[in-house]
PDB file of C-alpha atoms in Angstrom:
ATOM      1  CA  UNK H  33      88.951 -10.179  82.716  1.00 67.00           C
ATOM      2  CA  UNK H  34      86.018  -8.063  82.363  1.00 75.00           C
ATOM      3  CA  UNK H  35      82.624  -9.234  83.216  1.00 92.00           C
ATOM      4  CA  UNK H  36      79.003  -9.612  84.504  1.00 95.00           C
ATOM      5  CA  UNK H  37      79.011 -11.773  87.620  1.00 96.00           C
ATOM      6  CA  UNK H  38      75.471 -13.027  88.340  1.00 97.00           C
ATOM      7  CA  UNK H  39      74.857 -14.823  92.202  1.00 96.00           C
ATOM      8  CA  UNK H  40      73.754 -17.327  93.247  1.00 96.00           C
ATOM      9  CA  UNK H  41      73.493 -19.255  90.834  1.00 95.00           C
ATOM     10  CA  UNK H  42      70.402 -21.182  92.162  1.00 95.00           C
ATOM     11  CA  UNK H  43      68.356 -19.812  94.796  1.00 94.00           C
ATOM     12  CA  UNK H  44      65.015 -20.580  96.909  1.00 92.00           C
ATOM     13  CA  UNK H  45      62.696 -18.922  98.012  1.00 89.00           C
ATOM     14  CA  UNK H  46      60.049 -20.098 101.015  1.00 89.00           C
ATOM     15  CA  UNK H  47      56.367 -18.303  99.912  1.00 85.00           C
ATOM     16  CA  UNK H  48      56.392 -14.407 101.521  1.00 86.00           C
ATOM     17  CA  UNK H  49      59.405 -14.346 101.945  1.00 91.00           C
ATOM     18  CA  UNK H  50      61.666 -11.037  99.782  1.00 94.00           C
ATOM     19  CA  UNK H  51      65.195 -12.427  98.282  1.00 95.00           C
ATOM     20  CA  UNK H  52      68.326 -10.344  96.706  1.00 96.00           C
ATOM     21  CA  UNK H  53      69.871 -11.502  93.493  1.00 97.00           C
ATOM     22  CA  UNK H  54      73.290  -9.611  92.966  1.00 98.00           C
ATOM     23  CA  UNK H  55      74.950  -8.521  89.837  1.00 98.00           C
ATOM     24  CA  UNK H  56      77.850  -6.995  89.546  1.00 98.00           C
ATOM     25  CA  UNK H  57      80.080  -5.615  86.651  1.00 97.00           C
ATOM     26  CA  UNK H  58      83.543  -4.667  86.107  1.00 96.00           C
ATOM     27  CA  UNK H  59      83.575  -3.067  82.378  1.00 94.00           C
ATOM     28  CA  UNK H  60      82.942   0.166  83.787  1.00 93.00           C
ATOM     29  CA  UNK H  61      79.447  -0.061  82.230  1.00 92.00           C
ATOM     30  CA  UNK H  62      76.813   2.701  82.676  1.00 90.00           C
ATOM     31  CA  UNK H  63      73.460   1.140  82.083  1.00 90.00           C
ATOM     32  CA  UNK H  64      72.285  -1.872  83.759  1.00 93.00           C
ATOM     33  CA  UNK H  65      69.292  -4.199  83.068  1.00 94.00           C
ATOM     34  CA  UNK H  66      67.537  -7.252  84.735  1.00 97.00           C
ATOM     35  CA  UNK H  67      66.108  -9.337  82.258  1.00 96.00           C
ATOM     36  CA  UNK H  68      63.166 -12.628  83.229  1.00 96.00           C
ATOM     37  CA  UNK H  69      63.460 -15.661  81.163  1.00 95.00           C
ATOM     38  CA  UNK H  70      60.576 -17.889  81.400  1.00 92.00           C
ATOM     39  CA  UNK H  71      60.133 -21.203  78.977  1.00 83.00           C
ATOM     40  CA  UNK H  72      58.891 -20.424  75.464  1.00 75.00           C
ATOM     41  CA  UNK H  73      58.608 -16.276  76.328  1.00 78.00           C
ATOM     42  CA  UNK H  74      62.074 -15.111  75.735  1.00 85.00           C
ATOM     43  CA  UNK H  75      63.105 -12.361  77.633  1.00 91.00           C
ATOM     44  CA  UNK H  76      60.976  -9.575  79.500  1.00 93.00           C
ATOM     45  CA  UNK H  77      62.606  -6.807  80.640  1.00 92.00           C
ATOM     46  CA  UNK H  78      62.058  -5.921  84.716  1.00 96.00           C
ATOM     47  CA  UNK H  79      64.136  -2.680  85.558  1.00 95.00           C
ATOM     48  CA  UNK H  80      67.231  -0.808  84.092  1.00 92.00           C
ATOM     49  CA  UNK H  81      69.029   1.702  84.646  1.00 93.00           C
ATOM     50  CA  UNK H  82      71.095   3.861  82.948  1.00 88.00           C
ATOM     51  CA  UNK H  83      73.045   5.730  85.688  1.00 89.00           C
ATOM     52  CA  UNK H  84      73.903   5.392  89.187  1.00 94.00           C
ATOM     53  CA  UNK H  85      70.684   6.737  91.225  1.00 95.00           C
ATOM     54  CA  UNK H  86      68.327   6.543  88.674  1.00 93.00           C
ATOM     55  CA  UNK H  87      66.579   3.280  87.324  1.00 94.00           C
ATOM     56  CA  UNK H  88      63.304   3.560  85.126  1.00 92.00           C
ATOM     57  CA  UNK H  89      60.367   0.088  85.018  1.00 94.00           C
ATOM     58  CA  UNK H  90      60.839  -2.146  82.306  1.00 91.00           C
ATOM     59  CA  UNK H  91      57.520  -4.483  81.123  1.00 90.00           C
ATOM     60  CA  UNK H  92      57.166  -6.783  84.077  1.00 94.00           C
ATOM     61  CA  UNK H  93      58.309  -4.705  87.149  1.00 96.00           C
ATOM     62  CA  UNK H  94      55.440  -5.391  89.527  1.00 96.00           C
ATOM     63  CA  UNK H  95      56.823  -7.422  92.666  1.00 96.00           C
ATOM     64  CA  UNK H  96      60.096  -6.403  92.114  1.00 97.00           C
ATOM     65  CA  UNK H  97      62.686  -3.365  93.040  1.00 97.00           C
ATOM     66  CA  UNK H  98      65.922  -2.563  92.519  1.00 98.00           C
ATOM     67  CA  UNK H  99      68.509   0.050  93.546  1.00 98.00           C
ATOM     68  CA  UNK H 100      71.452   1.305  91.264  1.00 98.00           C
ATOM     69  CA  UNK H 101      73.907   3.030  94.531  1.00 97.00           C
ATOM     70  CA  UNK H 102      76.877   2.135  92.708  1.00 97.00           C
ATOM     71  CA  UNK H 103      78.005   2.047  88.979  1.00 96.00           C
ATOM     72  CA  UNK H 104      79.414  -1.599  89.366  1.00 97.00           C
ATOM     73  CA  UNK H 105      76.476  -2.833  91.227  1.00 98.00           C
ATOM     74  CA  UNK H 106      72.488  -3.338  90.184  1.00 98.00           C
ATOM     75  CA  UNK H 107      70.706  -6.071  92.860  1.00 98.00           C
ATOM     76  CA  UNK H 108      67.145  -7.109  92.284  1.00 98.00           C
ATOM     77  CA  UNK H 109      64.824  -7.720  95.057  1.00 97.00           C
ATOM     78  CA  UNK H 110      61.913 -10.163  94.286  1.00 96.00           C
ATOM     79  CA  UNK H 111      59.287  -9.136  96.644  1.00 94.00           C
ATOM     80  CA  UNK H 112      56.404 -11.542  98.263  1.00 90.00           C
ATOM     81  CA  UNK H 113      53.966  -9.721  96.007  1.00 88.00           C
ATOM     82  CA  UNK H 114      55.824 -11.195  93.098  1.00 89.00           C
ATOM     83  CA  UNK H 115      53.482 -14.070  92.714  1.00 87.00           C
ATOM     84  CA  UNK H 116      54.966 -16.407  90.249  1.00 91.00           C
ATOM     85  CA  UNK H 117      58.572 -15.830  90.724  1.00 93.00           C
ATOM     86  CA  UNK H 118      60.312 -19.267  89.938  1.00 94.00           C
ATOM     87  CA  UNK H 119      61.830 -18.191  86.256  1.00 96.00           C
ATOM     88  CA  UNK H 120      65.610 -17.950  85.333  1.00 96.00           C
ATOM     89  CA  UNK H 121      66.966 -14.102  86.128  1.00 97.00           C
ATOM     90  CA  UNK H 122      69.247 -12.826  83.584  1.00 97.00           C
ATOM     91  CA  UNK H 123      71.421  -8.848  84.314  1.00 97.00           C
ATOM     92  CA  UNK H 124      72.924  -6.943  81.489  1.00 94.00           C
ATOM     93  CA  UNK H 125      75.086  -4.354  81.009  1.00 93.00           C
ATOM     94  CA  UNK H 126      75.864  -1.988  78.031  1.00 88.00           C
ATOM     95  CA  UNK H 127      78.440   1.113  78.016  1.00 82.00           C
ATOM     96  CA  UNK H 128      75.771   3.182  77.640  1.00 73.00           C
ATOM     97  CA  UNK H 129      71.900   3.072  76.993  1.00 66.00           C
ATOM     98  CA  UNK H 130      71.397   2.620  73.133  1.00 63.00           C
ATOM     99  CA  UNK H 131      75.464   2.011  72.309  1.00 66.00           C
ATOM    100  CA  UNK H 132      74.670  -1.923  71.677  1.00 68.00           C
ATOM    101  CA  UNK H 133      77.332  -4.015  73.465  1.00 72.00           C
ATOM    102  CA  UNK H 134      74.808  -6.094  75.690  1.00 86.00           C
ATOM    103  CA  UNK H 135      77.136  -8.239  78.053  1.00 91.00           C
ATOM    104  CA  UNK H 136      75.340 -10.506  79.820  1.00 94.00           C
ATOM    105  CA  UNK H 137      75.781 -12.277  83.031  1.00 96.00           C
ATOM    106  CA  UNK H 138      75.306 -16.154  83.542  1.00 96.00           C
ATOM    107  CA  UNK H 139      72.117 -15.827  85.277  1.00 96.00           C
ATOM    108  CA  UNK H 140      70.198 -17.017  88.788  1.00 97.00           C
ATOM    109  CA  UNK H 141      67.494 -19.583  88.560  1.00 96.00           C
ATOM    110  CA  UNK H 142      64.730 -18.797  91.220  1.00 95.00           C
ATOM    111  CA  UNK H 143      62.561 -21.340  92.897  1.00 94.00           C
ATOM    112  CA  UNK H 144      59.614 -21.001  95.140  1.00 89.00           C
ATOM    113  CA  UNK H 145      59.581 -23.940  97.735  1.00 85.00           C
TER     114      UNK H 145
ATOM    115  CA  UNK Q 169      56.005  -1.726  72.088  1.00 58.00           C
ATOM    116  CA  UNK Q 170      58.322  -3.659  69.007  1.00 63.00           C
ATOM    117  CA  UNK Q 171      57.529  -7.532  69.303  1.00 84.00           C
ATOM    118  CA  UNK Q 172      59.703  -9.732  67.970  1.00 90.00           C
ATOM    119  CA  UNK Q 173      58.714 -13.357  65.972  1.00 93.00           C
ATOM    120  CA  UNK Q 174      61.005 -15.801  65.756  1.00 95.00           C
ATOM    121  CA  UNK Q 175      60.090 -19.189  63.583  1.00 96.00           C
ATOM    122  CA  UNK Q 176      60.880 -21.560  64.121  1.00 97.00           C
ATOM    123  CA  UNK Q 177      59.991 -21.703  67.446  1.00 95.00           C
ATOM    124  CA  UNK Q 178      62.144 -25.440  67.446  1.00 96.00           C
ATOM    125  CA  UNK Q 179      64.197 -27.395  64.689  1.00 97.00           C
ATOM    126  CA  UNK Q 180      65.928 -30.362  64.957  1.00 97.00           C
ATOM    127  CA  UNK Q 181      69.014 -31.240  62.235  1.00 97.00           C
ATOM    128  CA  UNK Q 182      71.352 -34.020  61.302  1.00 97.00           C
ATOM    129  CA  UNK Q 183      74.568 -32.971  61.620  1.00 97.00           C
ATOM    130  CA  UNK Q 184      76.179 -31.199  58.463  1.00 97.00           C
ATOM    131  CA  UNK Q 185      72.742 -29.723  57.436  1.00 97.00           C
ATOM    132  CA  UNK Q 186      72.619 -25.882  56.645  1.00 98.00           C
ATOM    133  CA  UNK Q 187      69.304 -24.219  58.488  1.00 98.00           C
ATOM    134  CA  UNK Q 188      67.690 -20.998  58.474  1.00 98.00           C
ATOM    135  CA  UNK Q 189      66.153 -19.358  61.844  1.00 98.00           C
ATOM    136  CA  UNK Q 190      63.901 -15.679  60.999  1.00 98.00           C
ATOM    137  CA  UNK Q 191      63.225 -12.912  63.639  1.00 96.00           C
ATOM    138  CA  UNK Q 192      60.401 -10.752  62.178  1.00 95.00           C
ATOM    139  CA  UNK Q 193      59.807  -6.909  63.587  1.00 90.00           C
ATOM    140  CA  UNK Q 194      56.240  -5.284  64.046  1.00 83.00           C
ATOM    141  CA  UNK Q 195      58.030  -2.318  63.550  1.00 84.00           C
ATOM    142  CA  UNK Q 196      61.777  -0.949  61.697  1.00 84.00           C
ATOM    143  CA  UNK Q 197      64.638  -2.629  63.460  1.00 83.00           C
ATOM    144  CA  UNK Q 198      67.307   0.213  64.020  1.00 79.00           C
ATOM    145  CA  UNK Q 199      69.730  -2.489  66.243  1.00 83.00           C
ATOM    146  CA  UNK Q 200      69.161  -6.182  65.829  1.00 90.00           C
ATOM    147  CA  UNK Q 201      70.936  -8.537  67.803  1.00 92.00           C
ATOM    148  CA  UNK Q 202      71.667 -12.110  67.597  1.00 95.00           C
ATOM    149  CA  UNK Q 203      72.752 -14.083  70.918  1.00 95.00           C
ATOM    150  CA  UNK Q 204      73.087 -17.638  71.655  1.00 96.00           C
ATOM    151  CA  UNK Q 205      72.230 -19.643  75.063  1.00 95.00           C
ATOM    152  CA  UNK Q 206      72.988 -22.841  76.504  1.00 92.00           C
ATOM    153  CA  UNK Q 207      70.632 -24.213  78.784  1.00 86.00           C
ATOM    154  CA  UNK Q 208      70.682 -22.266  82.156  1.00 87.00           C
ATOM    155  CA  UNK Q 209      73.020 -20.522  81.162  1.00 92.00           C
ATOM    156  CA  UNK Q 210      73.929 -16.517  79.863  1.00 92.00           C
ATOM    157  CA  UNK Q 211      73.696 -15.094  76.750  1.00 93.00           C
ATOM    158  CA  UNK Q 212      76.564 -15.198  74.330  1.00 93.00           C
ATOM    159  CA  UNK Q 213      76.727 -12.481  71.921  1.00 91.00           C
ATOM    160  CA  UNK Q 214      76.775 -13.305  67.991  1.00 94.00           C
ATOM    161  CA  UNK Q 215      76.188 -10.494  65.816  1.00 91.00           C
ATOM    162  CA  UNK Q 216      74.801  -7.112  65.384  1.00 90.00           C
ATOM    163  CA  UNK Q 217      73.038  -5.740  62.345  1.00 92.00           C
ATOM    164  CA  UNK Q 218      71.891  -2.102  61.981  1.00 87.00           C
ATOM    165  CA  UNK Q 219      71.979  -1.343  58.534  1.00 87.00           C
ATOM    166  CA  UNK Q 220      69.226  -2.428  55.624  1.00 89.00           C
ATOM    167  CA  UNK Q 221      70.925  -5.026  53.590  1.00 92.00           C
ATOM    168  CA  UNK Q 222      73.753  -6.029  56.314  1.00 94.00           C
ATOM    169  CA  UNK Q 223      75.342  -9.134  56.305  1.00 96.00           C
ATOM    170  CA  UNK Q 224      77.516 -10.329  58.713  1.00 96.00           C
ATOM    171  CA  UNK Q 225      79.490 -13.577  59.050  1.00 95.00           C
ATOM    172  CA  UNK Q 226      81.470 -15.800  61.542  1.00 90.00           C
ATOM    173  CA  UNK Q 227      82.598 -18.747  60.890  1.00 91.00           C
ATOM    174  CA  UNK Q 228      79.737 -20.696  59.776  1.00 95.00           C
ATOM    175  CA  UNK Q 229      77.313 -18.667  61.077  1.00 97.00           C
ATOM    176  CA  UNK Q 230      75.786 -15.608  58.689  1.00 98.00           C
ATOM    177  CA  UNK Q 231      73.354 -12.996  59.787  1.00 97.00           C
ATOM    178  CA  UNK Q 232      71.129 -10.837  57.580  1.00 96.00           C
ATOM    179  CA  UNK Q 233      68.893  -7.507  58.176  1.00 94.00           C
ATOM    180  CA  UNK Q 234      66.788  -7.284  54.973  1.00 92.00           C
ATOM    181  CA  UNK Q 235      66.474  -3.550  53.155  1.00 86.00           C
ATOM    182  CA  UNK Q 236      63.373  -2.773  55.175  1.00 88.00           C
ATOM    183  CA  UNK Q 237      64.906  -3.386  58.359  1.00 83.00           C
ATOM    184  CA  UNK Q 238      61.874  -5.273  59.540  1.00 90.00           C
ATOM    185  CA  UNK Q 239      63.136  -8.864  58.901  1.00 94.00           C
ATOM    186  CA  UNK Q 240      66.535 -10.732  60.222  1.00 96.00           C
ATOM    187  CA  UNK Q 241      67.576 -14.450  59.171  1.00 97.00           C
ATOM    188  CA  UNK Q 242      70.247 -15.838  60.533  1.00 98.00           C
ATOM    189  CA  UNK Q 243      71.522 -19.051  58.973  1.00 98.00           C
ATOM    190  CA  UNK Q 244      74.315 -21.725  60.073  1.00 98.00           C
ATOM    191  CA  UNK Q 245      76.151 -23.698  57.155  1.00 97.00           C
ATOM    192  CA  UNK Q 246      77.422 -27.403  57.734  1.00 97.00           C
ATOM    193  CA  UNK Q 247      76.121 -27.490  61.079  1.00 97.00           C
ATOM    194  CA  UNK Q 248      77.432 -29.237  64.160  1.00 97.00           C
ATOM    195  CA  UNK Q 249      76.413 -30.905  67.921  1.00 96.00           C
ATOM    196  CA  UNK Q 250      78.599 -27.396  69.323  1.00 96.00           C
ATOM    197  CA  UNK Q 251      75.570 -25.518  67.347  1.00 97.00           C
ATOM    198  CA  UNK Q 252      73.043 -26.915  69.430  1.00 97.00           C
ATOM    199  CA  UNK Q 253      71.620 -24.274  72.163  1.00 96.00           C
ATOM    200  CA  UNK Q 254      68.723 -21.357  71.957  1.00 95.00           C
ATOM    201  CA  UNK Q 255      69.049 -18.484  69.866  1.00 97.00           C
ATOM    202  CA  UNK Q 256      67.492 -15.388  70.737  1.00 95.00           C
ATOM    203  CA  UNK Q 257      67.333 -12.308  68.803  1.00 94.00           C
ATOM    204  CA  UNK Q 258      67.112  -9.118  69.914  1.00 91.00           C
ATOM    205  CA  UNK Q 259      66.426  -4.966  68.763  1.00 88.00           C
ATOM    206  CA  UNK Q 260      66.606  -1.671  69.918  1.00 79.00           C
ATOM    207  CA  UNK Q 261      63.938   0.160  70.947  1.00 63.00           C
ATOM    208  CA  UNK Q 262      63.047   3.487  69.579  1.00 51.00           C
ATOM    209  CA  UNK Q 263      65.764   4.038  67.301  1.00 50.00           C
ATOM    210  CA  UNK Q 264      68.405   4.467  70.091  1.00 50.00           C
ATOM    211  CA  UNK Q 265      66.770   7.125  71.551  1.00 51.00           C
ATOM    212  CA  UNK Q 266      64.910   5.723  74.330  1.00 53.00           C
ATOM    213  CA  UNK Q 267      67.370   4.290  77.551  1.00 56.00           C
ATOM    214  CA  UNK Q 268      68.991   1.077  74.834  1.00 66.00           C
ATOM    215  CA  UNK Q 269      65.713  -1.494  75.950  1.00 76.00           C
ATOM    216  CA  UNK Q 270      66.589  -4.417  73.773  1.00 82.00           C
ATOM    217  CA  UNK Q 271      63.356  -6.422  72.908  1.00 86.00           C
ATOM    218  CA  UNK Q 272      63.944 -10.178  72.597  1.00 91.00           C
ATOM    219  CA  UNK Q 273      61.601 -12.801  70.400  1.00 92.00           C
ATOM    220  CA  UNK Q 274      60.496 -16.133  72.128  1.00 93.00           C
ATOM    221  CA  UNK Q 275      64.013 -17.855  71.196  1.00 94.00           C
ATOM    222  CA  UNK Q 276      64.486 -20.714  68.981  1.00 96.00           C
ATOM    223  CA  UNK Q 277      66.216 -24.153  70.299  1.00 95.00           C
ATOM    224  CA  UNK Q 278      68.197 -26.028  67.841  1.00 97.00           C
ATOM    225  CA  UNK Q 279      69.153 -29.475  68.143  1.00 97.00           C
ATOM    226  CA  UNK Q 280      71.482 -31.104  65.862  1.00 97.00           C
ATOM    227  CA  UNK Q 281      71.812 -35.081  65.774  1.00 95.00           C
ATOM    228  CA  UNK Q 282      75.685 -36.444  65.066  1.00 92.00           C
TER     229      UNK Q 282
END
């Protein structure tokens, strides 16, 4: 089956330290999206992309990077400049930017330790 | 940038009660999406609404977009415990022509009592 698979599922992070969260998608989706969920703020938008090579700052991008070197594939890197990064980490995918179709994946929850 | 407003922000049911939950728009929605989330968990798509006027239904769950496309309501009849969860909804950005940036409100969490 077709999907968005998010992992890990829980990670930790020591202070200054960078850490990878991995998402990866078989539904041969073009745009890609990483997505922060923090209690009573919805969801704030970090990076996406829209094609392989090329990813454009969403609202809350500072601390963060990302690469898009494969279609399937669109990791995060939370840097040690992030400075509050314990939130719940959601990545998206839709066929292609503004077709609807959001598929979402079943998220990492970050915690600083 | 469009902000969403959801209200309310929580509501808590007895079982079998129908209840209403609003997403306002700052500005005209062009996509408007509802999803539902379990607790630390992903986001499980409801509905989509585009057009002014739109109604959509599943199973006990009906979603509006009023003629102005600023305002959504989505509204579950006879609810039940499997209801319970957050429900976030969502909209397009720029009329589909900027890179499909879906804009979420704050979320509302329902609880429903058996």
């Amino acid at each position: 089956d077709g999907g968005i698979t998010q992992s890990p599922k829980y990670l930790f992070r020591k202070e200054g330290q960078n850490v990878t969260l991995s998402c990866e998608q078989n539904l041969n989706h073009d745009a890609m999206y990483w997505y922060r969920q923090d209690p009573g703020q919805g969801l704030r938008l970090i990076y996406y992309s829209q094609i392989v090579n090329d990813f454009q700052k969403g609202d809350i991008a500072e601390g963060y990077s990302v690469s898009r070197e494969k279609k399937e594939s669109f990791p995060l890197t939370v840097t040690s400049a992030q400075k509050n990064p314990t939130a719940f980490y959601l990545c998206a995918s839709s066929i292609a930017p503004g077709a609807g179709g959001y598929t979402f994946g079943s998220g990492t929850r970050l915690t600083v330790v | 940038s469009q902000e969403l407003e959801q209200s309310p922000q929580s509501l808590i049911v007895q079982e079998g009660k129908n209840l209403t939950i609003n997403c306002t728009s700052s500005k005209t929605l062009y996509g408007l999406y509802w999803y539902k989330q379990k607790y630390g968990e992903g986001l499980i798509f409801l509905m989509m609404l585009q057009k002014g006027g739109e109604e959509k239904s599943h199973e006990k769950i009906t979603a509006k977009l009023d003629e102005k496309k600023q305002q959504s309501s989505l509204h579950i009849t006879a609810s039940q415990p499997s209801h319970a969860g957050i429900y976030l909804c969502g909209a397009d950005n720029a009329g589909g022509t900027s890179y499909g940036k879906l804009t979420f409100g704050q979320g509302t969490i329902l609880t429903v009592h058996p």
